[in-house]
Short mmCIF file of C-alpha atoms in Angstrom, two decimals:
data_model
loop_
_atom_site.label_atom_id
_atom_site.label_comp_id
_atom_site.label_asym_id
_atom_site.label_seq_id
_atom_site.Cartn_x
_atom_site.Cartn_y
_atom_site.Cartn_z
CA UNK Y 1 64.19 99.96 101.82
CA UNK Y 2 64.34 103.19 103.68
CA UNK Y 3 65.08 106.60 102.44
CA UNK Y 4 68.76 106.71 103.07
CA UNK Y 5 69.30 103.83 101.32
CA UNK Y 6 67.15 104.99 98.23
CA UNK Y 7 68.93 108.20 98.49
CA UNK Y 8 72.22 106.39 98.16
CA UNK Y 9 71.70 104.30 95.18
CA UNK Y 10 70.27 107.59 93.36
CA UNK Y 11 73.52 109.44 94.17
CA UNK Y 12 75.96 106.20 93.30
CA UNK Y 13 74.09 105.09 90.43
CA UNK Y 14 74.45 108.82 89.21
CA UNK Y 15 78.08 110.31 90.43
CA UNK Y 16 79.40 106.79 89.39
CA UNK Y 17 77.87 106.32 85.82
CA UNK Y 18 79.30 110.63 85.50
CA UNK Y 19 82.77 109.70 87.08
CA UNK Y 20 83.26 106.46 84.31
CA UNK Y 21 81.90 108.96 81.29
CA UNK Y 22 84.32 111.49 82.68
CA UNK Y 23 87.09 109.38 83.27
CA UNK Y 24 86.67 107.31 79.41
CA UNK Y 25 86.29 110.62 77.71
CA UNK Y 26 89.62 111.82 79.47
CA UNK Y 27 91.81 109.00 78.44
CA UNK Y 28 90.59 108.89 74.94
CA UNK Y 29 91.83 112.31 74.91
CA UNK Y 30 95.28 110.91 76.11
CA UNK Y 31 95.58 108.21 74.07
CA UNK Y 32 94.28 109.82 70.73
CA UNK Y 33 94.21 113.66 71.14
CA UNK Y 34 97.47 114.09 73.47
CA UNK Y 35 100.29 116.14 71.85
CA UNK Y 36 103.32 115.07 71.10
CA UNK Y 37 105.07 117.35 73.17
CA UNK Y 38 103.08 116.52 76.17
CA UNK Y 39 103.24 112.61 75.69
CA UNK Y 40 104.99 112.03 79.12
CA UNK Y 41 102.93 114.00 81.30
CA UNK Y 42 99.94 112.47 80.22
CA UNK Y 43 101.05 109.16 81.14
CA UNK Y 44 100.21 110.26 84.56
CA UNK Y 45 97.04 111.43 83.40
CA UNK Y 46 96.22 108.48 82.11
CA UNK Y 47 96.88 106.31 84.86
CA UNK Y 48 94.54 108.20 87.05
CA UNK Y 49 91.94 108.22 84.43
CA UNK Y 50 92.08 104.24 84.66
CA UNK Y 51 92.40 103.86 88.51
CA UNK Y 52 89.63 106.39 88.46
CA UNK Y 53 87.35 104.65 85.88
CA UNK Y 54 88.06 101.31 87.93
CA UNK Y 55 87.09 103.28 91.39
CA UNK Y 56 83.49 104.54 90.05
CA UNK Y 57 83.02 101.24 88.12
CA UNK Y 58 83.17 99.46 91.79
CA UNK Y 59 81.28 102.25 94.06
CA UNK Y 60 78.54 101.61 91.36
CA UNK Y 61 78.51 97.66 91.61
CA UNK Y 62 78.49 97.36 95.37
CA UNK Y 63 76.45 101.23 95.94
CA UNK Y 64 77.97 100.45 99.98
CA UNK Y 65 77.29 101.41 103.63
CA UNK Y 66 79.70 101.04 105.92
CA UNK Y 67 78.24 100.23 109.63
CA UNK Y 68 81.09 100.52 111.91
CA UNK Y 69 79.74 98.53 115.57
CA UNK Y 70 81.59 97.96 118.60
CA UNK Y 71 85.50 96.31 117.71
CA UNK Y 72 83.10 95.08 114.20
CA UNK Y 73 83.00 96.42 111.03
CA UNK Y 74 79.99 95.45 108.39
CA UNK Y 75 79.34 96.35 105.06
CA UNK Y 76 75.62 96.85 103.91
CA UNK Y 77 75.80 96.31 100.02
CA UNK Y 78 72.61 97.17 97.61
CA UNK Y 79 74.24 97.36 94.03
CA UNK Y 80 74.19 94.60 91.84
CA UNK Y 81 77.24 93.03 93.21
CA UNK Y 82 74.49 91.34 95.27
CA UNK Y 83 73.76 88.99 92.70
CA UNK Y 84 76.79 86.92 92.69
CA UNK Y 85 76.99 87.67 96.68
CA UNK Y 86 78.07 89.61 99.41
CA UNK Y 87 81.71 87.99 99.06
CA UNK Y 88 81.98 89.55 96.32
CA UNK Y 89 80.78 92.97 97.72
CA UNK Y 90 83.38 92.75 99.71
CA UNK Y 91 86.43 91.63 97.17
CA UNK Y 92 85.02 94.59 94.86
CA UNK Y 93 84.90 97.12 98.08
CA UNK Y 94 88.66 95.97 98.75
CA UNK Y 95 89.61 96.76 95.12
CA UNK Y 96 87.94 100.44 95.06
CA UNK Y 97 89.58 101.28 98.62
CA UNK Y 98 92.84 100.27 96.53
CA UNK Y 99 92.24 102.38 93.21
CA UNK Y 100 91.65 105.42 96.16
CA UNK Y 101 94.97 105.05 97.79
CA UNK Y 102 96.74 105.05 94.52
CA UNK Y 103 95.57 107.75 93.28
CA UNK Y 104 96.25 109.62 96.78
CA UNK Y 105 100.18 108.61 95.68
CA UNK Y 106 99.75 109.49 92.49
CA UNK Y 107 98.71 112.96 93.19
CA UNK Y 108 101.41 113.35 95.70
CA UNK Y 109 103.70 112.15 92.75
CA UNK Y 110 102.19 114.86 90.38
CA UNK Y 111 103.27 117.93 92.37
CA UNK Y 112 106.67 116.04 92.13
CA UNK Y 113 107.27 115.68 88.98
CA UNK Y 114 105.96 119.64 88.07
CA UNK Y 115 108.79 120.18 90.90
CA UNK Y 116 111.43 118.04 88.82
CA UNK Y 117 110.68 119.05 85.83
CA UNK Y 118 111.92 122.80 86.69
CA UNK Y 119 115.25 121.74 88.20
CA UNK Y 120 116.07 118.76 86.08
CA UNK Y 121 115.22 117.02 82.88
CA UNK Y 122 111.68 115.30 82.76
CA UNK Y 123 111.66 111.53 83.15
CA UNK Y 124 111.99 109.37 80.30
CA UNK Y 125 108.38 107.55 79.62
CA UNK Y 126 109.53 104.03 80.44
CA UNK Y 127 111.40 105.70 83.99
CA UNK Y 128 107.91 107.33 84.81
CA UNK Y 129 105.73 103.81 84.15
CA UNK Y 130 108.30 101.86 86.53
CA UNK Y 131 107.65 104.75 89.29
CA UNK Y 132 103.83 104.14 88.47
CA UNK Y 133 104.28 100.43 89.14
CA UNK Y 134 106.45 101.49 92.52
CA UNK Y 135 103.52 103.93 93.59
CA UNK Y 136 101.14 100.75 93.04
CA UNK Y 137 102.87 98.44 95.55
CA UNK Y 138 101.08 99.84 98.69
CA UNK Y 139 98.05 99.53 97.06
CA UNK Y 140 98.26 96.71 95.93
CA UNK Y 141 99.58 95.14 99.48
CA UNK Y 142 96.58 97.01 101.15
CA UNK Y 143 94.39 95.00 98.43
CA UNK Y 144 95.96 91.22 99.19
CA UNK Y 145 95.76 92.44 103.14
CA UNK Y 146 92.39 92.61 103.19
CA UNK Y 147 91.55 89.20 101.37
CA UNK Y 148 92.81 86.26 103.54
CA UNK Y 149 92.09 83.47 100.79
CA UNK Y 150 95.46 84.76 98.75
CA UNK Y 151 97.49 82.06 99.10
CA UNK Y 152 94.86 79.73 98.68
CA UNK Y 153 93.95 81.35 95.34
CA UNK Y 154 97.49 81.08 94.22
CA UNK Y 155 97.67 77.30 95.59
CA UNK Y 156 94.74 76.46 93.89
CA UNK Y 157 95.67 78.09 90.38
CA UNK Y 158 99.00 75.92 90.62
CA UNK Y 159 96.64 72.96 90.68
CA UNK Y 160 93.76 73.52 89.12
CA UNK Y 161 92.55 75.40 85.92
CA UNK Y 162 89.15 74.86 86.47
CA UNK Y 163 87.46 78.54 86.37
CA UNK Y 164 84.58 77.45 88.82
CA UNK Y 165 86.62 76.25 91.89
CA UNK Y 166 88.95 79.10 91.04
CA UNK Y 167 86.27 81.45 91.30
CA UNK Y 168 85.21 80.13 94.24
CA UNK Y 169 88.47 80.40 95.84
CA UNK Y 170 88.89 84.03 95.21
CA UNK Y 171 86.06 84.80 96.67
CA UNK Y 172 85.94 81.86 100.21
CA UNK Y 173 87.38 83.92 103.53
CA UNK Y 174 87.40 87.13 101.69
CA UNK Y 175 85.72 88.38 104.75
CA UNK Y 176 84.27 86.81 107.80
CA UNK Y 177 81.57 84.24 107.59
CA UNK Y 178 77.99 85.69 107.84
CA UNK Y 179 76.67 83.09 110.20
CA UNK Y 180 79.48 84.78 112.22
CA UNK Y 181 78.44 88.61 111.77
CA UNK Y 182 74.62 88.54 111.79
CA UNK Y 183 74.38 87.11 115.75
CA UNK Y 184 77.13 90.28 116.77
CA UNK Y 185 74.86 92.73 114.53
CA UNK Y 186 71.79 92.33 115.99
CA UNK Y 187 72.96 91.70 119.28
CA UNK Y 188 74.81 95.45 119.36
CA UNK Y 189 72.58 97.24 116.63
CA UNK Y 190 68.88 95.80 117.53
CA UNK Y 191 67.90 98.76 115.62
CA UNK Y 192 68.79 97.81 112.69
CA UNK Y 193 66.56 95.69 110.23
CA UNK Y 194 69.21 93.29 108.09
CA UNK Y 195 66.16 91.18 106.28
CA UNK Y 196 67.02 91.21 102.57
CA UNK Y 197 70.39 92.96 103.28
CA UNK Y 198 73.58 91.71 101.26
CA UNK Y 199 76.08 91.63 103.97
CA UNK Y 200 79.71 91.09 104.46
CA UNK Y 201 82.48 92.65 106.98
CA UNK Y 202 85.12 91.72 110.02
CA UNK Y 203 84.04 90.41 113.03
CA UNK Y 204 87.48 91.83 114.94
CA UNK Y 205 88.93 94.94 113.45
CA UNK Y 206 91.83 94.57 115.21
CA UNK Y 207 92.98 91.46 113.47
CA UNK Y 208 95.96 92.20 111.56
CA UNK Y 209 95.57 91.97 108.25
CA UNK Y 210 92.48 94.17 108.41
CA UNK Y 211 94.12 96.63 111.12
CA UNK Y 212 97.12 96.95 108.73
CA UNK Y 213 94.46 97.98 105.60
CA UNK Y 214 92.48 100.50 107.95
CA UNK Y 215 95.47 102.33 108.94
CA UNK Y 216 96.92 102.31 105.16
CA UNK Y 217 93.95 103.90 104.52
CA UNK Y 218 93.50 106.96 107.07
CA UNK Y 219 96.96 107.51 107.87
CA UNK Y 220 98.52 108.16 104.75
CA UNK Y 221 95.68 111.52 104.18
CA UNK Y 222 98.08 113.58 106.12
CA UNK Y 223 101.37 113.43 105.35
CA UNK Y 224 100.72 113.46 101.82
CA UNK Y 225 98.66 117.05 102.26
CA UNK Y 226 101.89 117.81 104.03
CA UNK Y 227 104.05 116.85 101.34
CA UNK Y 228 101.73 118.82 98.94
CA UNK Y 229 101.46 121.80 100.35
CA UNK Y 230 105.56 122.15 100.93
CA UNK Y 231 105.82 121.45 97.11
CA UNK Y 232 103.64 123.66 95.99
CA UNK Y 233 105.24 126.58 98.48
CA UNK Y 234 108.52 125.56 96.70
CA UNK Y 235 107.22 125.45 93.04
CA UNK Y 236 105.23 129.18 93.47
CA UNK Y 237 108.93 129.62 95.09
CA UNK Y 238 110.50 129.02 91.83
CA UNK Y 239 108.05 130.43 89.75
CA UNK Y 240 108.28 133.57 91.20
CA UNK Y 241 112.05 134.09 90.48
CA UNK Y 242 113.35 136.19 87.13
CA UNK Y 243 115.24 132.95 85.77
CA UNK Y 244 112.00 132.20 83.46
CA UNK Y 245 110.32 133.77 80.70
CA UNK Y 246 107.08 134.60 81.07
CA UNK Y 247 105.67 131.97 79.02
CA UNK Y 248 106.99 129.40 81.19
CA UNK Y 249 106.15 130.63 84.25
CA UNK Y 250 102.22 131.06 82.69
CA UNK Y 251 102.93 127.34 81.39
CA UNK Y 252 103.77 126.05 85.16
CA UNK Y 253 101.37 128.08 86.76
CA UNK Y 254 98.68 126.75 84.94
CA UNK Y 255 99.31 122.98 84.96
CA UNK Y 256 100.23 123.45 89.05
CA UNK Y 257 96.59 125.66 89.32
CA UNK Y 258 95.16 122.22 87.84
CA UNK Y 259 96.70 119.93 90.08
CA UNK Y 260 96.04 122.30 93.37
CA UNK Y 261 92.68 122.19 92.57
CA UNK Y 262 93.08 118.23 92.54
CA UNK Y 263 94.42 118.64 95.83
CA UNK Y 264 90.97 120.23 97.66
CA UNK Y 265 89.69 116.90 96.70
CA UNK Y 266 91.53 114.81 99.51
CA UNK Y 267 89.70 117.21 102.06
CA UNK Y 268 86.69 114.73 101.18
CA UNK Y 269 88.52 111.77 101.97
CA UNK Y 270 89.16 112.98 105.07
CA UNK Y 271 85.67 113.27 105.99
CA UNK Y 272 84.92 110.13 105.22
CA UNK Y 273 87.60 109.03 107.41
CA UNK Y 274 86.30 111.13 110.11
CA UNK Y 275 82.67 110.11 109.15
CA UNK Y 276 83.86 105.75 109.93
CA UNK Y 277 86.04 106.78 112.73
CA UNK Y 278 83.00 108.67 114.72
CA UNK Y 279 81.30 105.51 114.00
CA UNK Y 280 83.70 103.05 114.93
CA UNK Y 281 84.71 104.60 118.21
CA UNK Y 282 80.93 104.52 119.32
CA UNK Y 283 81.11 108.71 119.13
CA UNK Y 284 77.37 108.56 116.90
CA UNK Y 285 75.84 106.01 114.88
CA UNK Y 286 73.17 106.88 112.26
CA UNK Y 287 72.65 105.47 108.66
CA UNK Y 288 73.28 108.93 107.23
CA UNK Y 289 76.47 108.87 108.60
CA UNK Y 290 76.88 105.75 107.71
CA UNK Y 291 76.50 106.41 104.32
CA UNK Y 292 78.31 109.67 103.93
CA UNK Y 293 81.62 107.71 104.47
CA UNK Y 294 81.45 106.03 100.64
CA UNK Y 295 79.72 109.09 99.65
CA UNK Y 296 83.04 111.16 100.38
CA UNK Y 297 85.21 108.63 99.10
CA UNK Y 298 82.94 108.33 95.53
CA UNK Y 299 83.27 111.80 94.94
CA UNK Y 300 87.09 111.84 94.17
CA UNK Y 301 87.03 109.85 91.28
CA UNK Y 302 83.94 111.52 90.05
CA UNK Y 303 85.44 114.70 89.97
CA UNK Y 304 89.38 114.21 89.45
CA UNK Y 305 88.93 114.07 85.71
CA UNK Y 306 87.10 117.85 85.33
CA UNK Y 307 89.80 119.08 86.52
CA UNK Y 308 92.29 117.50 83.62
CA UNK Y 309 89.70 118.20 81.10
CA UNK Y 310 89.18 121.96 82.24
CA UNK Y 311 92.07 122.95 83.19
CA UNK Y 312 94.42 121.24 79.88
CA UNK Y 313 93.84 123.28 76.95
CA UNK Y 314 94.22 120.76 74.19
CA UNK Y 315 91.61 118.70 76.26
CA UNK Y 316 89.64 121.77 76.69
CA UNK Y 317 89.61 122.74 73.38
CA UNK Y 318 88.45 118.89 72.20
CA UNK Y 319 85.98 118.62 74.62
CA UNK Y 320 84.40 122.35 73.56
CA UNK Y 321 85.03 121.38 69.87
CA UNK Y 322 83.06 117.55 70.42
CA UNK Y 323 79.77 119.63 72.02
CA UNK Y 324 79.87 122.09 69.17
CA UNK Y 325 80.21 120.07 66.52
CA UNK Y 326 84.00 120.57 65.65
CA UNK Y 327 85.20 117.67 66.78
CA UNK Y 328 87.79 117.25 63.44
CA UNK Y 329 89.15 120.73 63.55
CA UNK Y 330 92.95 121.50 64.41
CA UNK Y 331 93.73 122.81 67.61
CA UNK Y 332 94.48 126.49 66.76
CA UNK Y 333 98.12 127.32 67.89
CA UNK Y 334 98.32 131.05 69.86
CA UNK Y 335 100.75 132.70 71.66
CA UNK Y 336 98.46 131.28 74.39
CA UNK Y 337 98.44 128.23 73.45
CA UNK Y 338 100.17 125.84 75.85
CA UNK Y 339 101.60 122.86 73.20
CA UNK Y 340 104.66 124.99 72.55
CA UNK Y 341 108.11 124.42 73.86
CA UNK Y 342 109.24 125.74 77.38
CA UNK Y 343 112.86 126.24 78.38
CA UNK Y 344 113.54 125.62 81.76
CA UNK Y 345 117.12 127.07 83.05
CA UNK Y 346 118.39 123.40 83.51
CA UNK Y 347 116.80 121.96 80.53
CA UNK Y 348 114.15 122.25 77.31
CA UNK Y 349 110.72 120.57 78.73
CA UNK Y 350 107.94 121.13 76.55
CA UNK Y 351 104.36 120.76 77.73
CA UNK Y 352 100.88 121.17 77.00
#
């Protein structure tokens, strides 16, 4: 094992095992320590501390490079996803490029609904879920797109029950054989030294279903930085205007300095996308690079949650009152604090 790949299970065993502590001790706060009055919001919260909990639970088991080689794509593995195999590397690499596209949406979505919420009445809770669920559907697509066994999984659950073959199925033609992908790596990458690597990948990137995932994946980054950056011109827009008490403005302006902050973390997604697509288009090839790619990608999830739990002051004032031993106080209600009601000129929205 060289030193990149040491280097890489170091950071992913670490960022990963912070981003799922992070991520559990956020939604405990939402499901236990959430206000009453702030109940609908959090649902949103809480969906990206699952889909974030989910993404760092799968960086750590497959701990991946991505080596990007002519019109081929391969996936170095060296978590412990190895033990059952490098299909299922590549079933649990499919599922955390999935958790980071929803949460992409779902951020988009977030500087939506703080624009909503100051024109019209919030969403109901059950409303918000079923947009969730809508906001899912891409993802979820992107996640069946990249596994070509899917309708022989769901052939073979309508006749079988038998959890071996079943498992086997879900896990047969997730990704091209590795008789198949071996002969092209070391044919094009000579350099490279694959003995004892777990390894899994495409052998044409430009087959469909995988072409379809790829550009699901790096196209979306820009639009939706578009979209955020126009809402948030036309939220400070509304903000600014006399219409609101100061209160609510200090409310808004808050929660959308939480989110904004949220929004510098895409920039890192973007390098990774610009890390694979140097690689892939044969601009520089180098294991560091190579590596950076997941790196970028792992740090989203990682660090998503601080900014909930920092920038929330109910969940700021938990997590303060947990490390100093004041865990079963009552939040203290201030003129400050930000679980009081807010009246919006449409509607009364209250919010944490």
């Amino acid at each position: 094992m060289n030193g990149v790949d040491l280097f890489s299970i170091i950071f992913h065993t670490t960022s990963d095992s912070l981003g799922m502590l992070f991520n559990l001790l956020l939604l405990y706060l939402v499901v236990y320590k959430t206000p009453r009055q702030f109940e609908v919001y959090a649902i949103l919260i809480g969906n990206a501390a699952v889909t974030d909990f989910f993404a760092c639970l799968a960086s750590l088991l497959i701990q991946q490079r991505i080596v990007p080689v002519g019109t081929s794509l391969f996936y170095f593995s060296h978590g412990p996803c190895r033990i059952i195999g490098g299909e299922f590397c590549y079933l649990t690499y499919s599922f955390m490029l999935s958790c980071y596209t929803h949460s992409l949406y779902c951020l988009l979505f977030s500087f939506y609904f703080r624009y909503h919420v100051l024109k019209k009445p919030q969403f109901s809770a059950t409303k918000l879920k079923l947009i969730i669920v809508a906001i899912s559907l891409p993802s979820l697509f992107q996640f069946l797109a990249l596994r070509r066994a899917t309708l022989n999984i769901v052939k073979l659950c309508l006749q079988t029950m038998h959890s071996n073959l079943l498992f086997k199925a879900m896990l047969s033609e997730a990704n091209d054989p590795v008789d198949k992908l071996i002969p092209i790596l070391e044919k094009q990458s000579p350099q490279y030294n694959i003995s004892g690597e777990t390894i899994s990948g495409h052998e044409d990137v430009f087959e469909w279903r995988l072409l379809t995932a790829i550009f699901h994946i790096t196209l979306p980054i820009t639009p939706v930085y578009i979209g955020i950056l126009i809402l948030r011109k036309r939220i400070i827009a509304m903000l600014s205007t006399d219409i609101m008490s100061e209160h609510t403005k200090r409310i808004h302006s808050q929660l959308l300095k939480a989110i904004t902050y949220q929004a510098f973390l895409p920039g890192l997604f973007s390098l990774g996308v610009l890390s694979y697509t140097t690689g892939q288009l044969g601009f520089f090839h180098h294991p560091l690079l190579e590596t950076f790619t997941i790196f970028s990608f792992g740090l989203l999830p990682t660090l998503s949650p601080l900014m909930s739990l920092h920038f929330i002051t109910p969940y700021r004032w938990h997590v303060r009152s947990l490390f100093s031993g004041g865990a079963g106080k009552t939040l203290p209600i201030t003129s400050d604090s930000l679980t009081k009601s807010v009246a919006t000129t449409s509607t009364e929205v209250i919010y944490c």
